[in-house]
Short mmCIF file of C-alpha atoms in Angstrom, two decimals:
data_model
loop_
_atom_site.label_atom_id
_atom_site.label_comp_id
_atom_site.label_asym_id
_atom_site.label_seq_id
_atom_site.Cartn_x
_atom_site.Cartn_y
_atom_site.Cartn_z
CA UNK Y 1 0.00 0.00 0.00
CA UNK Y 2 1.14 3.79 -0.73
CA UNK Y 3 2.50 5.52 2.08
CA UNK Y 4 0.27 8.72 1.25
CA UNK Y 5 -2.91 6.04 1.47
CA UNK Y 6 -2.55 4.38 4.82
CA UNK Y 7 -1.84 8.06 6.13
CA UNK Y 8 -4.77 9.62 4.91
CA UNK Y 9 -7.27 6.92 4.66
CA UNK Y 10 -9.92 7.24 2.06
CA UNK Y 11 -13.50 8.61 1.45
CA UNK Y 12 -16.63 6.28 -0.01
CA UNK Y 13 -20.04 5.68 -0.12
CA UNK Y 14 -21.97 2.90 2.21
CA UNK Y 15 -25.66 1.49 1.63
CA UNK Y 16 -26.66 1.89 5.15
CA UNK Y 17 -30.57 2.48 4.91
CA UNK Y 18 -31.84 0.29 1.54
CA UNK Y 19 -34.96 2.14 0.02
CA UNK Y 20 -36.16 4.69 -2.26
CA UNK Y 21 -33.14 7.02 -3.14
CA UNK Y 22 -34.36 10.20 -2.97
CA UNK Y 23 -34.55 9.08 0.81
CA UNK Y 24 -30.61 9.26 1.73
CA UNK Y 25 -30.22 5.57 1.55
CA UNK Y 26 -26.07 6.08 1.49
CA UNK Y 27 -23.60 7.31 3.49
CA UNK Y 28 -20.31 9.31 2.78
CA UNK Y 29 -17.89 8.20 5.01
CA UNK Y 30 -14.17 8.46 6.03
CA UNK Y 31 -12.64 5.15 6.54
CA UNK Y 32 -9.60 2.59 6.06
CA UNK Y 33 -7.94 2.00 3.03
CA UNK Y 34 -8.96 -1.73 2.69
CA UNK Y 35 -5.67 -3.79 2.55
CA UNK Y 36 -5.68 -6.76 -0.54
CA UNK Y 37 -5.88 -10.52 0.63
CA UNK Y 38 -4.10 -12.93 -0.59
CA UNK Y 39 -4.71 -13.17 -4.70
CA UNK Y 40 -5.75 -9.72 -4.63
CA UNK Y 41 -4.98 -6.20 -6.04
CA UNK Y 42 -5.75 -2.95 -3.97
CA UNK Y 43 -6.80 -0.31 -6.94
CA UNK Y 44 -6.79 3.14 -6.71
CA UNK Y 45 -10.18 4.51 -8.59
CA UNK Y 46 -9.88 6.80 -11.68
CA UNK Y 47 -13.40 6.52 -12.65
CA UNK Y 48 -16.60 4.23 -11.94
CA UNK Y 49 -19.58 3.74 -13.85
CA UNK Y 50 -22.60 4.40 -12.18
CA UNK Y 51 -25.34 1.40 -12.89
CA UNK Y 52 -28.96 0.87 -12.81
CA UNK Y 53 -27.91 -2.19 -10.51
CA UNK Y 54 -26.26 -0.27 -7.97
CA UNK Y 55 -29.22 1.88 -7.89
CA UNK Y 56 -31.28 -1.29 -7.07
CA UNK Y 57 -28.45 -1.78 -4.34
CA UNK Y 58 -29.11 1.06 -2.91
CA UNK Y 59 -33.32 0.80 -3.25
CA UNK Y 60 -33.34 -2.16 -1.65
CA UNK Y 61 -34.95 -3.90 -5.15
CA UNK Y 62 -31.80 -6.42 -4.58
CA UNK Y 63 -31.80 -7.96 -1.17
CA UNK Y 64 -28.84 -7.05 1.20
CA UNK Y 65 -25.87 -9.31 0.88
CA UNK Y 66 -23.19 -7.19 2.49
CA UNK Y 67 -24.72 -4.86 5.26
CA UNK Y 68 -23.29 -1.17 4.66
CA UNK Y 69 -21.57 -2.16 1.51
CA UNK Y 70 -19.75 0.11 -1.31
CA UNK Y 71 -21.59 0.20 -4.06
CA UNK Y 72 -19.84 0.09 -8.02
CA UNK Y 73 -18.23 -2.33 -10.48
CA UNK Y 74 -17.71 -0.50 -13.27
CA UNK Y 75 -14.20 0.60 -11.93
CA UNK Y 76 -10.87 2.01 -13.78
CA UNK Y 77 -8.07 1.92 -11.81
CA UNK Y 78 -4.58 2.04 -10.63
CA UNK Y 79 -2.77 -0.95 -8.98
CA UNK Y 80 -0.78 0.41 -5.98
CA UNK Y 81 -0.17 -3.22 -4.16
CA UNK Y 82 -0.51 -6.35 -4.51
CA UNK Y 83 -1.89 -8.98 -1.40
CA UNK Y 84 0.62 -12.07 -1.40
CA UNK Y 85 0.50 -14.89 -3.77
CA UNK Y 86 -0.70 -14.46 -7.47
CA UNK Y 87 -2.81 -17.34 -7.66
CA UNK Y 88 -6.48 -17.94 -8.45
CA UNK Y 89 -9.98 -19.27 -7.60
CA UNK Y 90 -8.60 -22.94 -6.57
CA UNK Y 91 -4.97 -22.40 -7.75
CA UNK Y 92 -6.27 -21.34 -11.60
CA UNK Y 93 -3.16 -18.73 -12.98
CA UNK Y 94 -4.40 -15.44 -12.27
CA UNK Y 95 -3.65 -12.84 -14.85
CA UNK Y 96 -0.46 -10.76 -13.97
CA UNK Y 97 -0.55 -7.05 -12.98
CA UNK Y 98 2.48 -4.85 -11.73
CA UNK Y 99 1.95 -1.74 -9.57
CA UNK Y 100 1.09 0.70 -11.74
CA UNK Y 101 -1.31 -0.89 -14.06
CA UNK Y 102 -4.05 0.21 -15.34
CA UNK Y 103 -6.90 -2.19 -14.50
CA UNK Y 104 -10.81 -3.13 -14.37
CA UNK Y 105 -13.02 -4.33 -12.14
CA UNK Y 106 -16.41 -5.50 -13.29
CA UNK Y 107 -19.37 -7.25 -11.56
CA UNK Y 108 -18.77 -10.92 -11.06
CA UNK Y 109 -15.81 -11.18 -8.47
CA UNK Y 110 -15.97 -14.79 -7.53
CA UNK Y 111 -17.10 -17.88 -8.61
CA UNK Y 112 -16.15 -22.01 -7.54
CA UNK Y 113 -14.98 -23.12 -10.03
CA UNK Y 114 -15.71 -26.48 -9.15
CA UNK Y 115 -19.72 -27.05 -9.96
CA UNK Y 116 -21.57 -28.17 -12.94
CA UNK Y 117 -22.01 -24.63 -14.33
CA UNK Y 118 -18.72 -23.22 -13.75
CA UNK Y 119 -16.91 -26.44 -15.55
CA UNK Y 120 -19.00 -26.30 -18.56
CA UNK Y 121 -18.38 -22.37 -18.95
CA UNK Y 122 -21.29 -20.91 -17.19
CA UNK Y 123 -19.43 -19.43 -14.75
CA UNK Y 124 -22.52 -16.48 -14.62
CA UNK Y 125 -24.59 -19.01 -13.19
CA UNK Y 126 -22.30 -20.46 -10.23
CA UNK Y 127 -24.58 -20.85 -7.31
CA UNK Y 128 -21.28 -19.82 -5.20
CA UNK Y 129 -20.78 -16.55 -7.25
CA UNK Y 130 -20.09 -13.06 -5.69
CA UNK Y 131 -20.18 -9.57 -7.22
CA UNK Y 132 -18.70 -6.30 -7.19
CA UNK Y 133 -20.38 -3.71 -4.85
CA UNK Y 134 -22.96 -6.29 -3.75
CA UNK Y 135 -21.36 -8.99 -2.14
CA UNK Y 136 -17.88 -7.33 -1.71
CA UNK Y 137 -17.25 -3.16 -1.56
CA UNK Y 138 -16.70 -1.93 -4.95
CA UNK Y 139 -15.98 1.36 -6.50
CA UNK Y 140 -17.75 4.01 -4.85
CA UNK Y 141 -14.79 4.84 -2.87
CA UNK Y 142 -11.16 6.34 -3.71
CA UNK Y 143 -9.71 2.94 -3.01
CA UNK Y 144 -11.04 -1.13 -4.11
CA UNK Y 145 -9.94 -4.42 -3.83
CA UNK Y 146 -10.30 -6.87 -6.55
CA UNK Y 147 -9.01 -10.86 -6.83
CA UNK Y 148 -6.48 -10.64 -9.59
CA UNK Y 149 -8.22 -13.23 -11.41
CA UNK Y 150 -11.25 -11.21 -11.80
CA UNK Y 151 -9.63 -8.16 -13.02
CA UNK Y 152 -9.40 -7.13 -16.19
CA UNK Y 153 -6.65 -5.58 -19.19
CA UNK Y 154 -8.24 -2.18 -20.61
CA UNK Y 155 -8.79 -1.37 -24.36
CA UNK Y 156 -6.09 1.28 -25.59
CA UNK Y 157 -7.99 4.73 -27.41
CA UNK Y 158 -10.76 5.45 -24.72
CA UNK Y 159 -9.66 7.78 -21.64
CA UNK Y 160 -11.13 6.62 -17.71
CA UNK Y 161 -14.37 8.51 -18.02
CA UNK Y 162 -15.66 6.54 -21.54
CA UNK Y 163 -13.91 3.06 -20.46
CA UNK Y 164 -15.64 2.68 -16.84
CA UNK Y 165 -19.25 2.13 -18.77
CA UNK Y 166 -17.48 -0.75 -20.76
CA UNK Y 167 -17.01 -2.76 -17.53
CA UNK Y 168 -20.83 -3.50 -17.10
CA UNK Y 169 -23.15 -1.70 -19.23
CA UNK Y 170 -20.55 -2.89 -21.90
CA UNK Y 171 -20.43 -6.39 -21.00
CA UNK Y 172 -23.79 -7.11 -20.25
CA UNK Y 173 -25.53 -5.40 -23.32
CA UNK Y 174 -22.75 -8.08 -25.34
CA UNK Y 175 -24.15 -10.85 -23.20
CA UNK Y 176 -27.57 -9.88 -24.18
CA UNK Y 177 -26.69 -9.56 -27.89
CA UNK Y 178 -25.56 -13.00 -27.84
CA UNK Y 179 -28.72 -14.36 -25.79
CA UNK Y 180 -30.90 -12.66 -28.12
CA UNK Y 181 -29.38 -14.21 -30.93
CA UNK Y 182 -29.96 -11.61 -33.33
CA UNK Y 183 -28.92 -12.90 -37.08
CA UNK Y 184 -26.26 -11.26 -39.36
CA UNK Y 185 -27.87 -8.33 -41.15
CA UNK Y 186 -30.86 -8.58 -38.77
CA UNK Y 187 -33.35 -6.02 -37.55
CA UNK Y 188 -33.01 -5.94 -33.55
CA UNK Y 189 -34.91 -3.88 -31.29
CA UNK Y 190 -34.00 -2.06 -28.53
CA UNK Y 191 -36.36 -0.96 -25.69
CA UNK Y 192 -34.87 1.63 -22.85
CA UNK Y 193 -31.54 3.49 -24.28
CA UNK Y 194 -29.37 4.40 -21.47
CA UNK Y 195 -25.78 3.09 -20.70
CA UNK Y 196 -26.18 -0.30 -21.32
CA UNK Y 197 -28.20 -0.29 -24.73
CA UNK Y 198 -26.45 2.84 -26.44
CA UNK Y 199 -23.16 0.55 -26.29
CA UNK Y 200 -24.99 -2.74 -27.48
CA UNK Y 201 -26.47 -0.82 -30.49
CA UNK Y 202 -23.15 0.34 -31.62
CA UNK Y 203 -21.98 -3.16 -31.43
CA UNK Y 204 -25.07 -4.24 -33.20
CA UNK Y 205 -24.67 -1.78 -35.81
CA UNK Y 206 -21.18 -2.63 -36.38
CA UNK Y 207 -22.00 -6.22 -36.98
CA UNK Y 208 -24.67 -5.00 -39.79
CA UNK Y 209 -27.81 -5.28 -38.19
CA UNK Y 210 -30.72 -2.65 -38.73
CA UNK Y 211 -31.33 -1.36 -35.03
CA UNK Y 212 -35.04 0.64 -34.02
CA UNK Y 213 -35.11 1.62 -30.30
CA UNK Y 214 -38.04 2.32 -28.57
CA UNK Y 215 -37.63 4.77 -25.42
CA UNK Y 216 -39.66 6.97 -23.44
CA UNK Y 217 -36.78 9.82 -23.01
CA UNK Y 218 -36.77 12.75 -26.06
CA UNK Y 219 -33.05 13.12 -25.25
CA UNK Y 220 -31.92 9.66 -25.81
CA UNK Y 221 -33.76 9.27 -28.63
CA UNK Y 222 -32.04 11.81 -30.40
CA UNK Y 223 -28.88 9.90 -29.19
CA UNK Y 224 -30.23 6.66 -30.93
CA UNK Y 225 -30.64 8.83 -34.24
CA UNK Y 226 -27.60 10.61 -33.94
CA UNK Y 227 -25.89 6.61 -33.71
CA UNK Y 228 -27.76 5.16 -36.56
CA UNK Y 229 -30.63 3.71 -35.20
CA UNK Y 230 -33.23 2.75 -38.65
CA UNK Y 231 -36.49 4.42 -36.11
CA UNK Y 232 -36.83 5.80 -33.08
CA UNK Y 233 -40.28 5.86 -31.13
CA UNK Y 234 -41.67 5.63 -27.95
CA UNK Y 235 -40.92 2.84 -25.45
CA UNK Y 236 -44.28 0.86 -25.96
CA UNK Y 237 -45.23 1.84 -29.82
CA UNK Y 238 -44.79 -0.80 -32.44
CA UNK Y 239 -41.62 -0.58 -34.53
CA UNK Y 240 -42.09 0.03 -38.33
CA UNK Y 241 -40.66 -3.77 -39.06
CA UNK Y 242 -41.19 -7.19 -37.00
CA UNK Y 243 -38.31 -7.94 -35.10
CA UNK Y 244 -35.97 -10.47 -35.49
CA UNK Y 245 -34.95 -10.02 -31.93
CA UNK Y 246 -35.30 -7.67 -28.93
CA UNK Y 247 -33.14 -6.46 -26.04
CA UNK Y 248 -35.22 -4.75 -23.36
CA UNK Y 249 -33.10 -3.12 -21.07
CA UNK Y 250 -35.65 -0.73 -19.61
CA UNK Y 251 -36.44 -2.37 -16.06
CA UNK Y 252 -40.66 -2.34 -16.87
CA UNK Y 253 -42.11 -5.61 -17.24
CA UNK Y 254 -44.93 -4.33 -18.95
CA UNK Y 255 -42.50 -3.55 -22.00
CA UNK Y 256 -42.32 -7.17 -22.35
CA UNK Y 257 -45.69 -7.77 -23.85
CA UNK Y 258 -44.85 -4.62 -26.54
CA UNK Y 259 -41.66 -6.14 -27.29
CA UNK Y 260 -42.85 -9.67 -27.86
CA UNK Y 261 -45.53 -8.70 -29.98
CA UNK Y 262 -42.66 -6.65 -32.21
CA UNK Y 263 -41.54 -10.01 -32.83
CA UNK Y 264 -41.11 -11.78 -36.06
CA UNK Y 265 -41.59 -15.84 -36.02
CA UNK Y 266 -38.54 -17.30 -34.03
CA UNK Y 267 -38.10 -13.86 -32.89
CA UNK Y 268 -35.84 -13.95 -29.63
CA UNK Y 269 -36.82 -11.23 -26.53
CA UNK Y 270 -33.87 -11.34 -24.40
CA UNK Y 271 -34.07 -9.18 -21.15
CA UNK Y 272 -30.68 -7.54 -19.83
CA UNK Y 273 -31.37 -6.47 -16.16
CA UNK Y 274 -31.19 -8.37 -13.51
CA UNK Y 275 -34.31 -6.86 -11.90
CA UNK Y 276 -37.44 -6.30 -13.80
CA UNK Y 277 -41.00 -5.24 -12.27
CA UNK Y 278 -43.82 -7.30 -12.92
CA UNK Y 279 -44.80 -9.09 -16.25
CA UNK Y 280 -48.57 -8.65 -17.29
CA UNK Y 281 -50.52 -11.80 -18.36
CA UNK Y 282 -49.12 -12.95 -21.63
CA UNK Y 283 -51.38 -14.17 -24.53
CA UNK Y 284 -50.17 -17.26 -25.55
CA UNK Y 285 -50.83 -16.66 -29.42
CA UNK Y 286 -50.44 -13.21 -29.42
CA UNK Y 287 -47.00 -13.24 -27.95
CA UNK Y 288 -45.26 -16.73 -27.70
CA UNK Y 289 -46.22 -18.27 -30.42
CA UNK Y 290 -44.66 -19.10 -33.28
CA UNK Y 291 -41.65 -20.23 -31.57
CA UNK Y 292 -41.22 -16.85 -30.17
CA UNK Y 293 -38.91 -17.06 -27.12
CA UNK Y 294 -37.67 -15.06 -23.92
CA UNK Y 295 -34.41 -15.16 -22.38
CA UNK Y 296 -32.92 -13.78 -19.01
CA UNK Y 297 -29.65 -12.27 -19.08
CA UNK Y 298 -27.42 -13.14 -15.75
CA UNK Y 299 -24.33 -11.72 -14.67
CA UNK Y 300 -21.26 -12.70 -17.81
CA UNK Y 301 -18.50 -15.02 -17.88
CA UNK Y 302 -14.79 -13.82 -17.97
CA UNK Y 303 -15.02 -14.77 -21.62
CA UNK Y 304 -17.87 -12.56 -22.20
CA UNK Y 305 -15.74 -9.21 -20.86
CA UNK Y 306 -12.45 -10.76 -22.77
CA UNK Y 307 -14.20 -10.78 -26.33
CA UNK Y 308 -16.36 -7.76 -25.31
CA UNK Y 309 -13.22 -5.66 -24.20
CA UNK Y 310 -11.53 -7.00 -27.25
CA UNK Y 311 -14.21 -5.79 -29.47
CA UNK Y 312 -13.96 -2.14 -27.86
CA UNK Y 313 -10.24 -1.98 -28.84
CA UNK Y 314 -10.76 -3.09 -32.58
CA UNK Y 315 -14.21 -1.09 -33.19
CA UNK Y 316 -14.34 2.56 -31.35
CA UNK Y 317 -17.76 2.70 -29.69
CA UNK Y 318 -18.98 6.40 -28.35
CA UNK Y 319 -19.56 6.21 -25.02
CA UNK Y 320 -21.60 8.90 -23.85
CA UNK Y 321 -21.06 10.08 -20.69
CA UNK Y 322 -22.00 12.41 -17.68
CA UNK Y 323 -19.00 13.40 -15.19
CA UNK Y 324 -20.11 13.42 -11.38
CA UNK Y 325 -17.41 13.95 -8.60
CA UNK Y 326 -17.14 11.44 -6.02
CA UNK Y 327 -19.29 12.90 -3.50
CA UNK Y 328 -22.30 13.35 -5.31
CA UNK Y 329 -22.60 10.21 -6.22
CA UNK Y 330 -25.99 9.96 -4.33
CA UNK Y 331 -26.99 12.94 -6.92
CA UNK Y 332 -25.65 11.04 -10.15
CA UNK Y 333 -27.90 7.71 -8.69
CA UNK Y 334 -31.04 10.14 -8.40
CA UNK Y 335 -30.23 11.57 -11.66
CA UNK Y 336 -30.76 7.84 -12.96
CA UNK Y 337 -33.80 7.23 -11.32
CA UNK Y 338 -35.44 10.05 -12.84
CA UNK Y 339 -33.82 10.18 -16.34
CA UNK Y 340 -31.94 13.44 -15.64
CA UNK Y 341 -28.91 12.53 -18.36
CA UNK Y 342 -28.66 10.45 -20.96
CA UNK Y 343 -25.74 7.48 -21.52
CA UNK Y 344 -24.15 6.96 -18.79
CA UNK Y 345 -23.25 8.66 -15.35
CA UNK Y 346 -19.21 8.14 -14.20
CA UNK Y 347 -17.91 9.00 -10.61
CA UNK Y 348 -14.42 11.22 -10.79
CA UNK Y 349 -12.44 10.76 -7.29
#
């Protein structure tokens, strides 16, 4: 650990009263510099995304796992020490960083290793999984711990403020992409366009498919023109085209019924948060079938963020963002609550 960090110890954010955030749910507090166990990197934060998810943290939508914890996972860092031993989950080679790297820390921290999921490559669904800012402390805070094994190498060309949205909203609207199966050349639709789904469309875009987004916000429909996006409507009116598949990302359930009616036969609704409100009473014909499916999106693999991060570095996606300093970030979390930017919010130490 720095000299200048166990000196001065280090301001954050704690979830100490779960519920509605416009209530004070967090707390800024002075505190510790946490020191790394063993197989772990102590980070010094740059920049972290600010995510619908930690918003549920803090609402109490997600039940508690870690009383008081630090919310954040989308996290650009520095590495300023290393905890002894380099090793993995269950002796697995952990990737090697020096002090001084520049690093990321996503969502999924932990997982066995050892169960049926986690050997056939569903690590996301590892019944002994933990995650960033939920389980463990994460980024809302001027210093985080991460194990080595779960960190990740950055893209070069994007600075700390545009790469910290890569390390969820990123991943997870890549895992969705590939859940909802879309195609080559298909027409994929898009309902709710903030962080997470104005990264997936460029993605989408770049692979050749003809994107419509459907979104209740005036502002980030503009954005979706502005990237290319075939139409732009409102978040429950029909697209001009059926659907080959659908990404909702807006956390309504009664979008789903909109969005599976979009769909073309064999169209594919995949659903990227992992909490949704309510789903209304489906009609079976109306919207399932046909061979029309839904899929849940949980969590990623490491494999997912490799190829995603990959991708970043070979195609340049805009990344729109809003800069908040670190001790408003209970301001940038109501901001996302009510739709007050569009993109995505980033925390600045």
């Amino acid at each position: 650990m720095t000299a200048s960090a166990a000196t001065t110890g280090m301001t954050g954010w704690r979830v100490r009263r779960p519920g509605p955030i416009d209530g004070g749910p967090l707390d800024f507090v002075r505190e510790a510099v946490p020191e790394p166990a063993a197989g772990e990197l102590l980070v010094r934060v740059l920049a972290c995304g600010v995510c619908r998810t930690d918003l549920h943290v803090a609402e109490g939508d997600l039940p508690v796992h870690r009383p008081g914890v630090v919310p954040g996972h989308e996290v650009v860092g520095e590495v300023v020490a290393r905890g002894p031993g380099s090793a993995g989950a269950l002796g697995s080679p952990a990737p090697e960083f020096a002090v001084g790297d520049r690093v990321g820390i996503a969502w999924l921290r932990h997982t066995c290793g050892i169960c049926r999921y986690c050997l056939r490559g569903a690590e996301n669904l590892c019944p002994n999984s933990a995650y960033t800012g939920w389980d463990a402390d994460g980024g809302y805070a001027e210093y985080a711990t991460v194990p080595a094994a779960y960190a990740h190498r950055l893209p070069d060309g994007y600075d700390d403020m545009e790469t910290a949205p890569l390390l969820c909203a990123g991943i997870i609207g890549y895992r969705a992409l590939q859940r909802a199966d879309l195609p080559r050349g298909g027409r994929l639709g898009i309902y709710g366009f903030g962080g997470s789904a104005h990264i997936a469309a460029q993605v989408a875009l770049a692979r050749g498919a003809e994107v419509h987004v459907m979104t209740r916000d005036p502002a980030a429909r503009e954005l979706a023109a502005d990237l290319g996006a075939a139409s732009v409507q409102g978040a429950a009116d029909r697209p001009p085209v059926q659907l080959d598949s659908a990404i909702l990302f807006a956390p309504i359930g009664e979008l789903v019924l909109p969005a599976l009616d979009a769909l073309d036969r064999g169209g594919i609704l995949a659903i990227a948060g992992i909490h949704l409100s309510d789903i209304p009473a489906l009609n079976y014909q109306r919207h399932l079938f046909q061979e029309r499916e839904i899929r849940s999106v949980t969590a990623n693999t490491r494999a997912d963020a490799r190829e995603f991060l990959a991708l970043a570095g070979e195609h340049r996606i805009h990344v729109t963002t809003t800069g908040y300093s670190l001790g408003t970030a209970d301001r940038a979390l109501a901001d996302l609550e009510h739709g007050r930017f569009t993109g995505a919010a980033v925390l600045i130490p």
